[in-house]
Coordinates of N, CA and C in Angstrom, one line a residue:
V547 N -4.0 -88.1 53.8 CA -3.1 -87.0 54.2 C -3.9 -85.7 54.2
Q548 N -3.6 -84.9 55.2 CA -4.2 -83.6 55.4 C -3.2 -82.5 55.0
L549 N -3.7 -81.5 54.2 CA -2.9 -80.5 53.7 C -3.3 -79.1 54.1
Q550 N -2.4 -78.2 54.4 CA -2.7 -76.8 54.7 C -1.7 -75.9 54.0
A551 N -2.3 -75.0 53.2 CA -1.5 -74.0 52.5 C -1.4 -72.7 53.3
S552 N -0.3 -72.1 53.2 CA -0.1 -70.8 53.9 C 0.9 -69.9 53.1
G553 N 1.0 -68.7 53.5 CA 2.0 -67.8 52.9 C 1.5 -66.8 51.9
G554 N 0.2 -66.8 51.6 CA -0.4 -65.8 50.7 C -0.4 -64.4 51.2
G555 N -0.7 -63.5 50.4 CA -0.7 -62.1 50.9 C -0.9 -61.1 49.7
L556 N -0.8 -59.9 50.0 CA -0.9 -58.8 49.0 C 0.5 -58.3 48.7
V557 N 0.9 -58.3 47.5 CA 2.2 -57.9 47.1 C 2.1 -57.0 45.8
Q558 N 3.2 -56.3 45.5 CA 3.2 -55.5 44.2 C 3.8 -56.3 43.1
A559 N 3.4 -55.9 41.9 CA 4.0 -56.5 40.7 C 5.5 -56.4 40.8
G560 N 6.2 -57.6 40.4 CA 7.6 -57.7 40.5 C 8.1 -58.3 41.8
D561 N 7.3 -58.3 42.8 CA 7.7 -58.9 44.1 C 7.8 -60.4 44.0
S562 N 8.3 -60.9 45.1 CA 8.4 -62.4 45.3 C 7.6 -62.8 46.5
L563 N 7.2 -64.1 46.5 CA 6.4 -64.6 47.6 C 6.7 -66.1 47.7
R564 N 6.7 -66.7 48.8 CA 6.8 -68.1 49.0 C 5.6 -68.7 49.7
L565 N 5.0 -69.6 49.0 CA 3.9 -70.4 49.6 C 4.4 -71.6 50.3
S566 N 3.7 -72.1 51.3 CA 4.1 -73.3 52.0 C 2.8 -74.2 52.1
C567 N 3.1 -75.5 52.0 CA 2.0 -76.5 52.2 C 2.5 -77.5 53.2
S568 N 1.9 -77.6 54.3 CA 2.3 -78.6 55.4 C 1.3 -79.8 55.3
A569 N 1.9 -80.9 55.5 CA 1.1 -82.2 55.4 C 1.2 -82.9 56.7
S570 N 0.1 -83.7 57.0 CA 0.1 -84.5 58.2 C -0.8 -85.7 57.9
G571 N -0.6 -86.7 58.7 CA -1.5 -87.9 58.6 C -0.9 -89.1 57.8
S572 N 0.2 -88.9 57.1 CA 0.7 -90.0 56.4 C 2.2 -89.7 56.0
T573 N 2.8 -90.7 55.4 CA 4.2 -90.6 55.0 C 4.4 -89.7 53.8
F574 N 4.9 -88.5 54.0 CA 4.9 -87.5 53.0 C 5.7 -87.9 51.8
S575 N 6.7 -88.6 51.9 CA 7.5 -89.0 50.8 C 6.8 -90.0 49.8
N576 N 5.7 -90.4 50.2 CA 4.9 -91.3 49.3 C 4.0 -90.6 48.3
Y577 N 4.0 -89.2 48.4 CA 3.1 -88.5 47.6 C 3.7 -87.5 46.6
G578 N 3.3 -87.6 45.4 CA 3.6 -86.5 44.5 C 2.6 -85.4 44.8
M579 N 3.1 -84.2 44.6 CA 2.4 -83.0 45.0 C 2.2 -82.0 43.9
G580 N 1.4 -81.0 44.1 CA 1.2 -80.0 43.1 C 0.6 -78.7 43.7
W581 N 0.7 -77.7 42.9 CA 0.1 -76.4 43.2 C -0.9 -76.1 42.1
F582 N -2.1 -75.6 42.4 CA -3.1 -75.1 41.4 C -3.5 -73.8 41.9
R583 N -4.1 -73.0 41.0 CA -4.6 -71.7 41.3 C -5.9 -71.5 40.6
Q584 N -6.7 -70.6 41.3 CA -8.0 -70.3 40.7 C -8.3 -68.8 40.9
A585 N -8.4 -68.1 39.8 CA -8.7 -66.7 39.8 C -10.2 -66.5 39.7
P586 N -10.7 -65.4 40.2 CA -12.2 -65.2 40.2 C -12.8 -65.4 38.8
G587 N -13.8 -66.2 38.7 CA -14.5 -66.4 37.5 C -13.8 -67.4 36.5
K588 N -12.7 -67.9 36.9 CA -12.0 -68.9 36.1 C -11.9 -70.2 36.7
E589 N -11.6 -71.2 35.9 CA -11.4 -72.6 36.4 C -10.1 -72.7 37.1
R590 N -10.0 -73.7 38.0 CA -8.8 -74.0 38.7 C -7.7 -74.5 37.7
E591 N -6.6 -73.9 37.6 CA -5.5 -74.3 36.7 C -4.3 -74.9 37.4
F592 N -3.6 -75.8 36.7 CA -2.4 -76.3 37.2 C -1.3 -75.3 37.1
A593 N -0.5 -75.2 38.2 CA 0.6 -74.3 38.2 C 2.0 -75.0 38.2
A594 N 2.1 -76.0 39.1 CA 3.4 -76.7 39.2 C 3.1 -78.1 39.9
G595 N 4.0 -79.0 39.5 CA 3.9 -80.3 40.1 C 5.3 -80.9 40.4
I596 N 5.4 -81.8 41.4 CA 6.6 -82.4 41.8 C 6.4 -83.9 42.1
N597 N 7.4 -84.7 41.8 CA 7.2 -86.1 42.1 C 7.4 -86.5 43.6
M598 N 7.3 -87.7 43.9 CA 7.3 -88.2 45.3 C 8.7 -87.8 45.9
S599 N 9.8 -88.1 45.2 CA 11.1 -87.9 45.8 C 11.5 -86.4 45.8
G600 N 10.8 -85.6 45.0 CA 11.2 -84.2 44.9 C 12.3 -83.9 43.9
D601 N 12.6 -84.8 43.0 CA 13.7 -84.5 42.1 C 13.3 -84.3 40.7
S602 N 12.0 -84.2 40.5 CA 11.5 -83.9 39.1 C 10.3 -83.0 39.3
T603 N 10.3 -82.0 38.4 CA 9.2 -81.0 38.5 C 8.6 -80.7 37.1
Y604 N 7.5 -80.1 37.1 CA 6.8 -79.7 35.8 C 6.0 -78.4 36.1
Y605 N 6.0 -77.5 35.1 CA 5.3 -76.2 35.3 C 4.3 -75.9 34.2
G606 N 3.3 -75.2 34.6 CA 2.3 -74.7 33.6 C 3.0 -73.6 32.8
D607 N 2.6 -73.3 31.6 CA 3.2 -72.4 30.8 C 3.2 -71.0 31.4
S608 N 2.1 -70.6 32.1 CA 2.0 -69.3 32.6 C 2.9 -68.9 33.7
V609 N 3.5 -69.9 34.4 CA 4.4 -69.7 35.5 C 5.8 -70.2 35.2
K610 N 6.0 -70.8 34.1 CA 7.4 -71.4 33.8 C 8.4 -70.3 33.8
G611 N 9.5 -70.6 34.5 CA 10.6 -69.6 34.5 C 10.5 -68.6 35.6
R612 N 9.3 -68.5 36.3 CA 9.2 -67.5 37.4 C 8.9 -68.2 38.7
F613 N 8.2 -69.4 38.7 CA 7.9 -70.1 39.9 C 8.8 -71.3 40.0
T614 N 9.0 -71.7 41.3 CA 9.8 -72.9 41.6 C 9.1 -73.7 42.6
I615 N 8.8 -75.0 42.4 CA 8.2 -75.9 43.3 C 9.3 -76.7 44.0
S616 N 9.2 -77.0 45.3 CA 10.1 -77.8 45.9 C 9.4 -78.6 47.0
K617 N 10.1 -79.6 47.5 CA 9.5 -80.5 48.5 C 10.5 -81.0 49.5
D618 N 10.2 -80.8 50.7 CA 11.2 -81.3 51.8 C 10.5 -82.4 52.5
N619 N 10.8 -83.6 52.2 CA 10.2 -84.8 52.8 C 10.5 -84.9 54.3
A620 N 11.6 -84.4 54.7 CA 12.0 -84.5 56.1 C 11.1 -83.6 57.0
K621 N 10.6 -82.5 56.4 CA 9.8 -81.5 57.1 C 8.3 -81.7 56.7
N622 N 8.0 -82.7 55.9 CA 6.6 -82.8 55.5 C 6.0 -81.5 54.9
A623 N 6.8 -80.9 54.1 CA 6.4 -79.6 53.5 C 6.7 -79.5 52.1
M624 N 5.9 -78.7 51.4 CA 6.1 -78.4 50.0 C 6.1 -76.8 49.9
Y625 N 6.8 -76.3 48.9 CA 6.9 -74.9 48.7 C 6.6 -74.5 47.3
L626 N 6.2 -73.2 47.1 CA 6.1 -72.6 45.8 C 6.7 -71.2 45.9
T627 N 7.9 -71.1 45.4 CA 8.6 -69.8 45.4 C 8.2 -69.1 44.1
M628 N 7.6 -67.9 44.3 CA 7.0 -67.1 43.1 C 7.8 -65.8 43.0
N629 N 8.5 -65.7 41.8 CA 9.2 -64.5 41.5 C 8.6 -63.7 40.4
S630 N 9.0 -62.4 40.3 CA 8.5 -61.6 39.2 C 6.9 -61.7 39.1
L631 N 6.3 -61.5 40.2 CA 4.8 -61.7 40.2 C 4.1 -60.6 39.4
K632 N 3.0 -61.0 38.7 CA 2.3 -60.2 37.8 C 0.8 -60.1 38.4
P633 N 0.1 -59.0 38.0 CA -1.3 -59.0 38.5 C -2.1 -60.2 38.1
E634 N -1.8 -60.8 36.9 CA -2.5 -61.9 36.5 C -2.2 -63.2 37.3
D635 N -1.3 -63.1 38.2 CA -1.0 -64.2 39.1 C -2.0 -64.2 40.3
T636 N -2.8 -63.2 40.4 CA -3.8 -63.1 41.5 C -4.7 -64.2 41.4
A637 N -4.8 -65.0 42.5 CA -5.7 -66.1 42.6 C -5.6 -66.7 44.0
V638 N -6.5 -67.7 44.2 CA -6.4 -68.5 45.4 C -5.5 -69.7 45.0
Y639 N -4.5 -70.0 45.7 CA -3.6 -71.1 45.4 C -3.8 -72.2 46.3
Y640 N -3.9 -73.4 45.7 CA -4.2 -74.6 46.4 C -3.1 -75.6 46.3
C641 N -2.7 -76.3 47.4 CA -1.8 -77.4 47.3 C -2.6 -78.7 47.2
A642 N -2.0 -79.7 46.6 CA -2.7 -80.9 46.4 C -1.7 -82.1 46.4
A643 N -2.2 -83.3 46.7 CA -1.4 -84.5 46.8 C -2.1 -85.6 45.9
R644 N -1.2 -86.3 45.3 CA -1.7 -87.5 44.5 C -2.0 -88.7 45.4
R645 N -2.6 -89.7 45.0 CA -2.8 -90.9 45.7 C -1.4 -91.5 46.0
A646 N -1.2 -92.0 47.2 CA 0.0 -92.5 47.7 C 0.6 -93.5 46.7
G647 N 1.9 -93.4 46.5 CA 2.6 -94.3 45.7 C 2.6 -94.1 44.2
L648 N 1.9 -93.2 43.7 CA 1.8 -92.9 42.2 C 3.1 -92.2 41.8
A649 N 3.7 -92.8 40.8 CA 4.9 -92.2 40.2 C 4.6 -91.1 39.2
G650 N 5.6 -90.3 38.9 CA 5.4 -89.3 37.9 C 4.8 -88.0 38.5
I651 N 4.4 -87.1 37.7 CA 3.9 -85.8 38.1 C 2.5 -85.6 37.5
G652 N 1.6 -85.3 38.4 CA 0.2 -85.0 37.9 C 0.1 -83.6 37.3
R653 N -0.6 -83.5 36.2 CA -0.7 -82.3 35.5 C -2.2 -81.8 35.4
T654 N -3.1 -82.5 35.9 CA -4.5 -82.2 35.8 C -5.1 -82.3 37.2
R655 N -6.3 -81.7 37.4 CA -7.0 -81.8 38.7 C -7.3 -83.3 39.0
A656 N -7.7 -84.0 38.0 CA -8.1 -85.4 38.2 C -6.9 -86.3 38.7
A657 N -5.7 -85.8 38.5 CA -4.6 -86.6 39.0 C -4.3 -86.5 40.5
Y658 N -5.1 -85.6 41.1 CA -4.8 -85.4 42.6 C -6.1 -85.8 43.4
S659 N -5.8 -86.4 44.6 CA -6.8 -86.9 45.4 C -7.1 -86.1 46.7
Y660 N -6.1 -85.3 47.1 CA -6.2 -84.6 48.3 C -5.9 -83.1 48.1
W661 N -6.7 -82.2 48.8 CA -6.6 -80.8 48.5 C -6.5 -80.0 49.9
G662 N -5.7 -79.0 49.9 CA -5.7 -78.1 51.0 C -6.7 -77.0 50.8
Q663 N -6.8 -76.1 51.7 CA -7.9 -75.1 51.8 C -7.7 -73.9 50.9
G664 N -6.5 -73.7 50.5 CA -6.2 -72.5 49.6 C -5.7 -71.3 50.4
T665 N -4.9 -70.5 49.7 CA -4.3 -69.3 50.3 C -4.4 -68.2 49.2
Q666 N -4.8 -67.0 49.6 CA -5.1 -66.0 48.6 C -3.8 -65.2 48.3
V667 N -3.5 -65.1 47.0 CA -2.4 -64.2 46.6 C -2.9 -63.1 45.7
T668 N -2.6 -61.9 46.1 CA -3.1 -60.7 45.3 C -1.9 -59.9 44.9
V669 N -1.8 -59.6 43.6 CA -0.7 -58.9 43.1 C -1.2 -57.6 42.5
S670 N -0.8 -56.5 43.1 CA -1.3 -55.2 42.6 C -0.3 -54.6 41.6
S671 N -0.9 -53.8 40.7 CA 0.0 -53.3 39.6 C 0.6 -51.9 40.0

């Protein structure tokens, strides 16, 4: 499966932004998906994950209550809606897919097999 993230940009603290991840090359509904982010000088961290069917989600502590992950299998797309953005949310955001057919939600980098190219999100104070 090939993934492409989009929707990043420069926003102010408190604003909202929605990232998209489009998928091609395989049956999208067979893949659990996730969003990770990497700030300058820091390791890539898990932000949010969603199962194959899109009815179960899990969030990292730093985004819980502010970000929402969703998946539209009919459109081969995944989204990350980010509200109440903070300067510390500034990072490159990556979408990722697990190996086809794996149940549950991946919470680590090792749980994902496919990665998109990343989209930059910058939050100014």
